[in-house]
Coordinates of C-alpha atoms in Angstrom, one line a residue:
Chain A
M215 CA -36.3 -26.2 -1.5
L216 CA -36.6 -22.5 -2.1
S217 CA -39.5 -23.1 -4.5
G218 CA -40.9 -19.6 -4.4
V219 CA -37.6 -17.9 -4.9
K220 CA -37.0 -16.5 -8.3
H221 CA -33.4 -15.3 -8.1
I222 CA -30.5 -16.0 -5.7
V223 CA -27.5 -13.7 -5.2
L224 CA -24.6 -14.7 -3.0
V225 CA -22.4 -12.1 -1.3
L226 CA -18.9 -13.5 -0.8
S227 CA -15.4 -12.5 0.2
G228 CA -12.4 -14.4 1.3
K229 CA -11.5 -11.7 3.8
G230 CA -13.4 -10.8 6.9
G231 CA -14.6 -7.3 7.9
V232 CA -14.7 -5.9 4.4
G233 CA -18.4 -5.1 4.5
K234 CA -20.2 -8.3 3.2
S235 CA -23.1 -7.8 5.7
T236 CA -23.3 -4.1 4.9
V237 CA -23.4 -4.7 1.2
S238 CA -26.0 -7.5 1.7
T239 CA -28.3 -5.3 3.7
Q240 CA -27.9 -2.3 1.5
L241 CA -28.5 -4.4 -1.6
A242 CA -31.6 -5.9 0.0
V243 CA -33.0 -2.6 1.1
T244 CA -32.4 -1.1 -2.4
F245 CA -34.2 -4.0 -4.0
K246 CA -37.1 -3.5 -1.7
D247 CA -37.2 0.2 -2.4
C248 CA -37.4 -0.7 -6.1
G249 CA -40.6 -2.6 -5.5
Y250 CA -39.3 -6.2 -5.3
K251 CA -40.0 -8.7 -2.6
V252 CA -36.6 -9.7 -1.0
G253 CA -35.3 -12.3 1.3
L254 CA -32.0 -11.9 3.2
L255 CA -30.4 -15.1 4.6
D256 CA -27.4 -14.8 6.9
V257 CA -25.4 -18.0 7.0
D258 CA -22.6 -16.5 9.1
L259 CA -23.3 -18.7 12.1
C260 CA -20.4 -17.6 14.3
G261 CA -20.8 -13.9 13.8
P262 CA -24.2 -12.9 12.6
S263 CA -24.4 -9.2 11.9
I264 CA -27.6 -8.9 9.9
P265 CA -30.0 -8.6 12.8
Y266 CA -28.0 -5.7 14.2
L267 CA -27.6 -4.0 10.9
L268 CA -31.4 -4.1 10.3
N269 CA -32.3 -3.2 13.9
L270 CA -34.0 -6.5 14.4
E271 CA -32.0 -7.7 17.3
D272 CA -34.8 -8.6 19.7
K273 CA -37.1 -10.3 17.1
D274 CA -38.0 -14.0 17.2
V275 CA -38.6 -16.6 14.5
H276 CA -41.9 -18.3 14.6
Q277 CA -43.0 -21.8 13.4
C278 CA -45.8 -22.4 11.0
P279 CA -47.0 -25.6 9.3
Q280 CA -44.8 -24.8 6.3
G281 CA -41.7 -24.1 8.3
W282 CA -40.0 -21.2 10.0
V283 CA -41.5 -17.8 9.4
P284 CA -38.7 -15.3 8.7
V285 CA -38.6 -12.0 10.5
Y286 CA -39.9 -9.1 8.4
A287 CA -38.1 -5.8 8.5
D288 CA -41.0 -3.7 7.3
K289 CA -44.8 -3.7 7.7
E290 CA -45.5 -4.5 4.1
Q291 CA -43.5 -7.8 4.5
N292 CA -41.4 -7.1 1.5
L293 CA -38.1 -7.7 3.3
A294 CA -37.8 -11.1 5.0
V295 CA -34.8 -11.9 7.1
M296 CA -33.4 -15.1 8.5
S297 CA -30.3 -15.4 10.7
I298 CA -29.0 -17.5 13.6
G299 CA -29.0 -14.3 15.6
F300 CA -32.8 -14.6 16.0
L301 CA -32.4 -18.1 17.6
L302 CA -29.9 -17.2 20.3
K303 CA -31.1 -16.5 23.8
N304 CA -28.5 -14.0 24.6
K305 CA -26.6 -11.9 22.0
N306 CA -23.3 -12.6 23.7
D307 CA -23.7 -16.4 23.3
A308 CA -21.1 -17.9 21.1
V309 CA -22.0 -20.6 18.6
V310 CA -19.2 -23.0 19.2
W311 CA -19.8 -25.6 16.5
R312 CA -17.7 -27.7 14.3
G313 CA -18.4 -28.2 10.6
P314 CA -21.1 -30.9 10.7
K315 CA -23.4 -28.9 12.9
K316 CA -23.0 -25.8 10.8
H317 CA -23.8 -27.9 7.8
A318 CA -27.0 -29.1 9.3
M319 CA -28.0 -25.6 10.4
I320 CA -27.5 -24.1 6.9
K321 CA -29.3 -27.0 5.3
Q322 CA -32.2 -26.2 7.6
F323 CA -32.1 -22.5 6.7
L324 CA -32.2 -23.4 3.0
T325 CA -34.9 -26.0 3.2
D326 CA -37.1 -25.1 6.2
V327 CA -37.6 -21.3 5.9
Y328 CA -41.0 -20.3 4.6
W329 CA -40.0 -17.4 2.3
Q330 CA -43.3 -17.4 0.4
D331 CA -42.9 -15.8 -3.0
I332 CA -39.9 -13.6 -3.2
D333 CA -38.1 -12.1 -6.2
Y334 CA -34.6 -12.0 -4.8
L335 CA -32.9 -14.0 -2.1
I336 CA -29.6 -12.5 -1.0
I337 CA -27.3 -14.8 1.0
D338 CA -24.7 -13.2 3.3
T339 CA -21.7 -15.5 4.0
P340 CA -18.9 -15.6 6.6
P341 CA -15.3 -15.1 5.3
G342 CA -13.3 -18.1 4.0
T343 CA -13.8 -21.0 1.6
S344 CA -14.9 -23.7 4.0
D345 CA -17.9 -25.6 5.5
E346 CA -20.5 -22.8 5.1
H347 CA -19.5 -22.1 1.6
I348 CA -19.3 -25.7 0.5
T349 CA -22.7 -26.4 2.0
V350 CA -24.4 -23.4 0.4
M351 CA -22.8 -24.2 -3.0
E352 CA -23.8 -27.9 -2.9
N353 CA -27.4 -27.0 -2.1
L354 CA -27.6 -24.3 -4.7
K355 CA -26.3 -26.6 -7.4
T356 CA -29.7 -27.8 -8.4
L357 CA -31.2 -24.3 -8.2
N358 CA -31.0 -21.3 -10.4
C359 CA -28.3 -19.2 -8.7
D360 CA -27.8 -15.9 -10.4
G361 CA -24.2 -15.7 -9.1
A362 CA -22.0 -14.1 -6.5
I363 CA -21.0 -10.6 -5.7
L364 CA -17.4 -10.4 -4.3
V365 CA -16.7 -7.7 -1.8
T366 CA -13.1 -6.5 -1.2
T367 CA -11.2 -3.7 0.4
P368 CA -8.3 -2.1 -1.7
Q369 CA -5.2 -3.3 0.2
A370 CA -3.2 -6.2 -1.0
V371 CA -3.7 -8.3 2.1
A372 CA -7.5 -8.4 1.3
I373 CA -7.1 -8.8 -2.4
E374 CA -5.0 -11.9 -1.8
D375 CA -7.8 -13.6 0.1
V376 CA -10.5 -12.5 -2.4
R377 CA -8.5 -14.1 -5.2
K378 CA -8.9 -17.4 -3.3
E379 CA -12.6 -16.8 -3.2
L380 CA -12.6 -16.2 -7.0
T381 CA -10.9 -19.6 -7.4
F382 CA -13.5 -21.1 -5.2
C383 CA -16.3 -19.7 -7.5
R384 CA -14.5 -21.0 -10.6
K385 CA -13.9 -24.4 -9.1
T386 CA -17.5 -24.7 -8.0
G387 CA -19.1 -23.1 -11.1
I388 CA -20.7 -20.1 -9.4
P389 CA -20.9 -17.2 -11.9
V390 CA -19.3 -14.0 -10.6
L391 CA -21.5 -11.0 -11.0
G392 CA -18.8 -8.6 -10.1
V393 CA -16.5 -7.1 -7.6
I394 CA -17.3 -4.2 -5.2
E395 CA -14.4 -2.3 -3.7
N396 CA -15.4 -1.1 -0.2
M397 CA -13.6 1.4 2.1
S398 CA -11.8 3.0 -0.8
G399 CA -10.8 6.4 0.4
F400 CA -11.7 8.6 3.3
V401 CA -12.7 12.2 2.8
C402 CA -11.8 14.2 5.9
P403 CA -14.9 16.1 6.9
T404 CA -12.9 19.2 7.9
C405 CA -10.5 19.8 5.1
S406 CA -11.9 17.4 2.4
E407 CA -8.6 15.8 1.9
C408 CA -9.0 12.3 0.6
T409 CA -6.8 9.7 2.3
N410 CA -6.6 6.2 0.9
I411 CA -6.4 4.5 4.3
F412 CA -6.3 1.0 2.8
S413 CA -4.6 2.1 -0.4
S414 CA -6.7 2.2 -3.6
G415 CA -7.5 0.7 -6.9
G416 CA -7.1 -2.9 -5.7
G417 CA -10.7 -3.9 -6.6
Q418 CA -10.4 -2.5 -10.1
S419 CA -7.2 -4.4 -10.8
L420 CA -8.6 -7.6 -9.3
A421 CA -11.6 -7.3 -11.6
N422 CA -9.3 -6.8 -14.6
I423 CA -7.0 -9.7 -13.8
A424 CA -10.0 -12.0 -13.2
G425 CA -12.0 -10.7 -16.1
V426 CA -15.1 -10.0 -14.1
P427 CA -17.2 -6.8 -14.1
F428 CA -16.2 -4.1 -11.6
L429 CA -19.3 -2.8 -9.9
G430 CA -17.9 0.2 -8.2
C431 CA -15.9 1.8 -5.4
V432 CA -17.6 2.6 -2.1
P433 CA -15.6 5.2 -0.1
I434 CA -15.4 5.1 3.7
D435 CA -18.2 7.3 4.9
P436 CA -18.9 7.1 8.7
R437 CA -22.5 8.1 7.8
V438 CA -23.0 4.8 6.0
A439 CA -21.9 2.9 9.1
L440 CA -24.3 5.0 11.2
S441 CA -27.3 4.6 8.8
T442 CA -26.7 0.9 8.4
E443 CA -26.6 0.6 12.2
K444 CA -30.0 2.2 12.3
G445 CA -31.3 -0.2 9.7
Q446 CA -31.9 2.6 7.2
N447 CA -31.3 2.6 3.5
C448 CA -28.3 4.9 3.0
V449 CA -29.4 5.2 -0.7
A450 CA -32.5 7.1 0.7
T451 CA -30.9 8.9 3.7
I452 CA -27.7 10.1 2.1
P453 CA -28.5 10.3 -1.6
D454 CA -25.3 12.4 -2.3
S455 CA -23.0 9.6 -1.2
P456 CA -21.5 7.6 -4.1
I457 CA -22.6 4.5 -2.3
S458 CA -26.2 5.2 -3.4
A459 CA -25.2 5.2 -7.1
V460 CA -23.2 2.0 -6.7
F461 CA -26.1 0.1 -5.3
Q462 CA -28.7 1.5 -7.7
D463 CA -26.4 0.4 -10.6
I464 CA -26.1 -3.1 -9.2
V465 CA -29.8 -3.5 -8.8
K466 CA -30.4 -2.1 -12.3
S467 CA -27.9 -4.6 -13.8
L468 CA -29.3 -7.5 -11.8
T469 CA -32.9 -6.8 -12.6
K470 CA -32.6 -6.1 -16.3
P471 CA -33.7 -9.1 -18.5
R472 CA -30.7 -11.3 -18.8
V473 CA -29.6 -12.3 -22.3
G474 CA -27.1 -15.0 -22.3
A475 CA -26.7 -15.2 -18.5
D476 CA -23.6 -17.3 -19.0
D477 CA -21.5 -14.4 -20.2
T478 CA -20.9 -13.4 -16.6
S479 CA -19.3 -16.7 -15.6
S480 CA -16.3 -16.4 -17.9
Chain B
M38 CA -22.6 -38.4 15.5
A39 CA -19.3 -36.6 15.1
D40 CA -17.1 -39.6 15.5
V41 CA -18.5 -41.6 12.6
P42 CA -15.9 -41.6 9.9
S43 CA -17.2 -40.4 6.5
D44 CA -16.3 -43.7 4.9
A45 CA -17.8 -45.9 7.6
P46 CA -20.4 -48.6 6.9
E47 CA -24.0 -47.8 7.4
H48 CA -25.3 -47.7 11.0
C49 CA -21.7 -47.3 12.3
P50 CA -22.1 -46.7 16.1
G51 CA -19.3 -44.2 16.1
T52 CA -15.7 -44.8 17.0
Q53 CA -16.1 -43.3 20.5
S54 CA -19.2 -45.3 21.4
E55 CA -19.3 -48.1 24.0
S56 CA -20.5 -50.6 21.4
A57 CA -17.8 -49.6 18.8
G58 CA -16.7 -52.7 16.9
K59 CA -19.3 -54.8 18.7
V60 CA -22.6 -54.3 16.8
S61 CA -23.7 -56.1 13.7
A62 CA -23.0 -53.1 11.5
C63 CA -19.3 -53.6 12.3
Q64 CA -19.1 -57.0 10.7
G65 CA -16.7 -56.8 7.8
C66 CA -15.5 -53.3 8.6
P67 CA -11.7 -53.3 8.3
N68 CA -11.4 -51.3 11.5
Q69 CA -13.6 -53.6 13.6
S70 CA -10.7 -55.1 15.7
I71 CA -9.3 -51.6 16.4
C72 CA -12.7 -50.3 17.5
S73 CA -13.5 -53.3 19.7
S74 CA -10.1 -53.2 21.4
G75 CA -11.0 -49.8 22.7
A76 CA -7.9 -48.1 21.2
A77 CA -10.1 -45.6 19.3
R78 CA -11.8 -44.4 22.5
G79 CA -8.6 -43.1 24.1
P80 CA -7.7 -39.5 23.9
D81 CA -6.5 -38.0 20.6
P82 CA -2.8 -39.1 20.3
G83 CA -2.2 -35.7 18.7
I84 CA -2.6 -33.9 22.1
E85 CA 0.4 -35.7 23.5
L86 CA 2.5 -35.0 20.4
V87 CA 1.7 -31.3 20.5
R88 CA 2.5 -31.2 24.2
K89 CA 5.9 -32.8 23.6
R90 CA 6.7 -30.5 20.7
L91 CA 5.7 -27.3 22.5
E92 CA 7.4 -28.2 25.8
S93 CA 10.3 -26.0 24.8
V94 CA 8.0 -23.0 24.1
K95 CA 7.7 -20.7 27.1
H96 CA 4.7 -18.5 26.1
K97 CA 2.0 -19.5 23.7
I98 CA -0.3 -16.6 22.8
L99 CA -3.4 -16.9 20.7
V100 CA -4.6 -13.8 18.8
L101 CA -8.3 -14.1 18.5
S102 CA -11.3 -12.1 17.3
G103 CA -14.8 -13.0 16.4
K104 CA -14.8 -10.4 13.7
G105 CA -12.8 -10.6 10.5
G106 CA -10.6 -7.7 9.2
V107 CA -10.0 -6.1 12.5
G108 CA -6.2 -6.5 12.3
K109 CA -5.5 -9.9 13.9
S110 CA -2.6 -10.6 11.4
T111 CA -1.4 -7.0 11.6
F112 CA -1.3 -7.2 15.4
T113 CA 0.3 -10.6 15.4
S114 CA 3.1 -9.4 13.1
L115 CA 3.6 -6.2 15.2
L116 CA 3.6 -8.2 18.4
A117 CA 6.2 -10.7 17.1
R118 CA 8.4 -8.1 15.6
G119 CA 8.2 -6.0 18.7
L120 CA 9.0 -9.0 21.0
A121 CA 11.9 -10.0 18.8
A122 CA 13.4 -6.5 18.4
A123 CA 13.2 -5.8 22.1
D124 CA 15.7 -8.5 23.0
S125 CA 17.9 -10.3 20.5
D126 CA 18.3 -13.3 22.8
R127 CA 14.5 -13.8 22.7
N128 CA 13.3 -16.3 20.2
V129 CA 9.9 -15.6 18.7
A130 CA 7.7 -17.4 16.2
I131 CA 4.4 -16.9 14.4
L132 CA 2.1 -19.7 13.5
D133 CA -0.7 -18.8 11.1
I134 CA -3.7 -21.2 11.5
D135 CA -6.0 -19.2 9.2
I136 CA -6.2 -22.0 6.6
C137 CA -8.6 -20.3 4.1
G138 CA -7.1 -16.8 4.2
P139 CA -3.4 -16.8 5.3
S140 CA -2.1 -13.2 5.5
I141 CA 1.0 -13.7 7.5
P142 CA 3.4 -14.4 4.6
R143 CA 2.6 -11.1 3.0
V144 CA 2.5 -9.1 6.2
M145 CA 5.9 -10.5 7.3
G146 CA 7.4 -10.0 3.8
V147 CA 8.1 -13.6 3.1
L148 CA 5.6 -14.2 0.3
G149 CA 6.6 -17.0 -2.0
E150 CA 9.1 -18.7 0.4
Q151 CA 9.1 -22.4 0.8
V152 CA 9.2 -24.6 3.9
H153 CA 11.7 -27.5 4.0
Q154 CA 11.4 -30.9 5.6
S155 CA 14.1 -32.3 7.8
G156 CA 14.5 -35.3 10.2
S157 CA 13.1 -33.2 13.1
G158 CA 10.1 -31.8 11.2
W159 CA 9.2 -28.9 9.1
S160 CA 11.6 -26.0 9.2
P161 CA 9.8 -22.6 9.5
V162 CA 10.7 -19.6 7.4
Y163 CA 13.1 -17.2 9.2
V164 CA 12.4 -13.4 8.9
E165 CA 15.1 -12.4 11.4
D166 CA 17.6 -14.6 13.3
N167 CA 15.2 -14.8 16.2
L168 CA 11.9 -14.6 14.3
S169 CA 10.4 -17.5 12.4
V170 CA 7.1 -18.0 10.6
M171 CA 4.9 -20.9 9.6
S172 CA 1.8 -20.6 7.5
I173 CA -0.2 -22.7 5.0
G174 CA 0.6 -19.9 2.5
F175 CA 4.1 -21.4 2.1
L176 CA 2.6 -24.7 1.0
L177 CA 0.5 -23.3 -1.9
S178 CA 1.8 -23.3 -5.4
S179 CA 0.0 -20.1 -6.5
P180 CA -1.5 -17.2 -4.7
D181 CA -4.8 -18.0 -6.5
D182 CA -5.0 -21.5 -4.9
A183 CA -8.0 -21.8 -2.7
I184 CA -8.1 -24.3 0.2
I185 CA -11.6 -25.6 -0.1
W186 CA -11.7 -27.8 3.0
R187 CA -14.2 -28.8 5.5
G188 CA -13.4 -28.9 9.2
P189 CA -11.7 -32.3 9.7
K190 CA -9.0 -31.6 7.0
K191 CA -8.4 -28.1 8.6
N192 CA -8.0 -29.8 12.0
G193 CA -5.5 -32.3 10.6
M194 CA -3.4 -29.4 9.1
I195 CA -3.5 -27.5 12.4
R196 CA -2.4 -30.6 14.3
Q197 CA 0.5 -31.0 12.0
F198 CA 1.5 -27.4 12.3
L199 CA 1.4 -27.7 16.1
S200 CA 3.2 -31.0 16.4
E201 CA 5.6 -31.2 13.4
V202 CA 7.2 -27.8 13.0
D203 CA 10.7 -27.7 14.3
W204 CA 10.7 -24.4 16.2
G205 CA 13.6 -25.0 18.4
A206 CA 13.6 -23.4 21.8
L207 CA 11.2 -20.5 21.8
D208 CA 10.3 -17.8 24.2
Y209 CA 7.1 -16.7 22.4
L210 CA 4.9 -18.4 20.0
V211 CA 2.2 -16.1 18.6
I212 CA -0.7 -17.9 16.9
D213 CA -2.8 -16.0 14.4
T214 CA -6.3 -17.3 13.9
P215 CA -9.2 -16.9 11.4
P216 CA -12.4 -15.1 12.5
G217 CA -15.1 -17.1 14.2
T218 CA -15.6 -19.7 16.9
S219 CA -15.4 -22.9 15.0
D220 CA -13.2 -25.7 13.9
E221 CA -9.8 -23.9 13.9
H222 CA -10.4 -22.4 17.3
L223 CA -11.7 -25.5 18.9
S224 CA -8.7 -27.5 17.6
A225 CA -6.2 -24.9 18.7
A226 CA -7.8 -24.7 22.1
Q227 CA -8.0 -28.5 22.5
Y228 CA -4.3 -29.0 21.6
L229 CA -2.9 -25.9 23.3
L230 CA -4.7 -26.1 26.6
N231 CA -3.0 -29.4 27.3
A232 CA 0.4 -27.9 26.2
G233 CA 0.2 -24.9 28.6
L234 CA -1.4 -22.1 26.7
T235 CA -0.5 -18.7 28.2
G236 CA -3.6 -17.0 27.1
A237 CA -5.4 -15.1 24.3
V238 CA -5.3 -11.5 23.2
I239 CA -8.6 -10.4 21.8
L240 CA -8.7 -7.9 18.9
T241 CA -11.6 -5.6 18.1
T242 CA -12.5 -2.4 16.3
P243 CA -14.5 0.3 18.1
H244 CA -17.9 -0.1 16.4
E245 CA -20.8 -2.1 17.6
V246 CA -20.9 -4.5 14.6
A247 CA -17.5 -5.8 15.5
L248 CA -18.1 -5.7 19.3
L249 CA -21.1 -8.0 18.8
D250 CA -18.9 -10.8 17.4
V251 CA -16.0 -10.1 19.8
R252 CA -18.3 -10.6 22.8
K253 CA -19.1 -14.0 21.3
E254 CA -15.4 -14.8 21.1
I255 CA -14.9 -13.9 24.8
D256 CA -17.9 -16.2 25.6
F257 CA -16.1 -18.9 23.6
C258 CA -12.9 -18.3 25.7
R259 CA -14.9 -18.8 28.8
K260 CA -16.6 -21.9 27.5
V261 CA -13.4 -23.7 26.6
S262 CA -11.5 -22.0 29.5
I263 CA -8.8 -20.1 27.6
P264 CA -7.4 -17.3 29.8
V265 CA -7.9 -13.9 28.3
L266 CA -4.8 -11.7 28.6
G267 CA -6.7 -8.7 27.4
V268 CA -8.6 -6.8 24.7
V269 CA -6.9 -4.6 22.2
E270 CA -8.9 -2.0 20.2
N271 CA -7.5 -1.4 16.8
M272 CA -8.4 1.3 14.1
A273 CA -9.5 3.6 16.9
A274 CA -9.2 7.1 15.6
F275 CA -8.0 8.4 12.3
V276 CA -5.8 11.6 12.2
C277 CA -6.1 13.4 8.9
P278 CA -2.5 13.8 7.6
K279 CA -3.3 17.2 6.2
C280 CA -5.3 19.1 8.9
K281 CA -4.7 16.7 11.9
T282 CA -8.4 16.5 12.7
E283 CA -9.3 13.3 14.4
T284 CA -12.2 11.4 13.0
A285 CA -13.7 8.1 14.2
I286 CA -14.0 6.0 11.1
F287 CA -15.6 3.2 13.0
P288 CA -17.5 5.2 15.6
A289 CA -17.7 3.7 19.1
N290 CA -21.4 4.3 19.6
T291 CA -21.6 1.9 22.4
G292 CA -18.4 2.8 24.3
G293 CA -15.9 0.8 22.2
G294 CA -13.5 -1.8 23.3
S295 CA -12.8 -0.4 26.8
K296 CA -16.4 -0.4 27.8
M297 CA -16.9 -3.9 26.5
A298 CA -13.9 -5.2 28.3
M299 CA -15.2 -3.6 31.5
E300 CA -18.6 -5.1 31.1
L301 CA -17.3 -8.6 30.5
G302 CA -14.7 -8.3 33.2
V303 CA -11.5 -8.8 31.1
P304 CA -8.5 -6.5 31.1
F305 CA -8.3 -3.8 28.5
L306 CA -4.8 -3.4 27.1
G307 CA -5.1 -0.3 25.0
S308 CA -6.2 1.4 21.7
L309 CA -4.2 1.6 18.5
P310 CA -5.0 4.5 16.2
L311 CA -5.5 4.0 12.5
D312 CA -2.5 4.9 10.4
P313 CA -2.7 4.4 6.6
R314 CA 1.1 3.9 6.6
L315 CA 0.6 0.7 8.7
A316 CA -1.8 -0.7 6.1
R317 CA 0.8 0.1 3.4
S318 CA 3.6 -1.4 5.4
C319 CA 1.6 -4.6 5.8
D320 CA 1.0 -4.8 2.1
E321 CA 4.7 -4.4 1.5
G322 CA 5.7 -6.7 4.4
T323 CA 8.1 -4.2 5.9
N324 CA 8.7 -3.6 9.6
F325 CA 6.4 -0.7 10.6
L326 CA 7.9 -0.4 14.1
T327 CA 11.3 0.6 12.9
D328 CA 10.3 2.3 9.6
V329 CA 7.8 4.7 11.0
Q330 CA 8.9 5.4 14.5
D331 CA 7.0 8.7 14.8
S332 CA 3.6 7.2 14.1
P333 CA 1.1 7.5 17.0
T334 CA 0.4 3.8 16.3
T335 CA 4.0 2.9 17.0
V336 CA 4.0 4.9 20.2
A337 CA 0.7 3.3 21.4
F338 CA 1.9 -0.1 20.4
N339 CA 5.2 0.1 22.3
K340 CA 3.3 0.9 25.4
L341 CA 0.9 -1.9 24.8
L342 CA 3.7 -4.4 24.2
K343 CA 5.0 -4.0 27.8
D344 CA 1.5 -4.7 29.1
V345 CA 1.3 -7.9 27.0
V346 CA 4.7 -9.1 28.2
E347 CA 3.6 -8.4 31.8
A348 CA 0.3 -10.2 31.3
C349 CA 2.2 -13.2 29.9
E350 CA 4.6 -13.3 32.9
E351 CA 1.7 -13.0 35.3
S352 CA -0.4 -15.7 33.6
R353 CA 2.7 -18.0 33.7
S354 CA 3.4 -17.5 37.3
S355 CA -0.2 -17.9 38.5

């Protein structure tokens, strides 16, 4: 299983709608632009967003003797993508499955996709601490998983759920690479007044309490939503946005040779 | 097979199968006589229990969305508070079936409360005289506790919530759900459809990424025949508190909630603008509707509330 994959990074959050898929795609695209071969696996079966975010909605998955061929987002085949979205006939179709079927699907995604040799596999997850997460964690136990990036928004309601996800990581022994605070503040385009729509500072304090690295704040920028919706790398299209710096830092810290990788799990 | 218990002997034919209790693999299984008698093939006894318990509840409203973080819990709390405040003789309750990420205790300002057992079942936590709340959040010993459960355990919990909470006579039961179209939703639908579900309010935000998932949720409602009361678009426009410029934070590139509702042939109930004070009030658990009466969100919500009540009455009479 996943024999050609060198590193695995999970993107988790207890809360929904905080930007897990956006972070996953931006991370994947940034890795790709740094010259790595990247795979992006979407295990959110009930609400797959990755095909839309990478502008791959009408693509299909093909079979080859080694398994499923993922969909490539670029001509050079450096960014491979797999999602249940590619398997649905109609994009409005709901996947109404209970746990055991979801378990089987994710297992197939992890074992049957022919990723070939990739440097980083990024796994985008649904919100919660249930079937999908347990399945992924169980299957990754035997593999070398680098760890998980937790995404949160600043308000207390979100932080509360992300704390539960942290407990999940602790209980299951997944190292936490760090916390990203998304949707921090909104700068009004007319008067440049910064409003903290979902309050502020929650991610930093969560990282402090939990003793995990804080990876950065990503402000609300409607341009990011637009550029992700076009499948572009916002690091390249809007280099002045703080989001670019955050993702470049994350990629740098993940790619530097790891000394004592266990330090991050404390 | 879904009906094979996890601790069943090898080659168990499944409790629902015709040959349950009758094949060679059943030899020596402690449940062989139950299976062969056919008792296990009958309908889930929980359905009848839920129906009995919820007989005294007039309207049962599900708050659904395929997407997370669009404001299901916020809307649930506003709806319940709004319904309870409009008429002090009206009894309202919230049931939070988001097992992995319960937000209702915080949003309703009852964080850290406990539920008590009595002869007639679990007593919910009361926020007002006519507004009670039940959530798994009340059963956890610490806010850091994670519920790491697979589907069947979540279903058991939801069945207990639906059949064992002593609500008393209720006019409205508003049920907050997790995102998705999976275990929690199927269980809720299965139990509630037999107990007279009024319908579902579908929440969305205006941008396409959310609409994608919400369309799936409406498809889910069709598949399991839950009536859709209408679609509510949350976080629509943001008005800068300083210069009053309106900005779409989640731009509706594809027409937003109203166009989606039209395309799918479901009613559109209205849009709620984004107000940072609402987010703060949720974090603090205060009543936004009475605290910030001048907010455009309050004004829009009060209008929407009337439509929801009307839709409920209509659904009940039809």
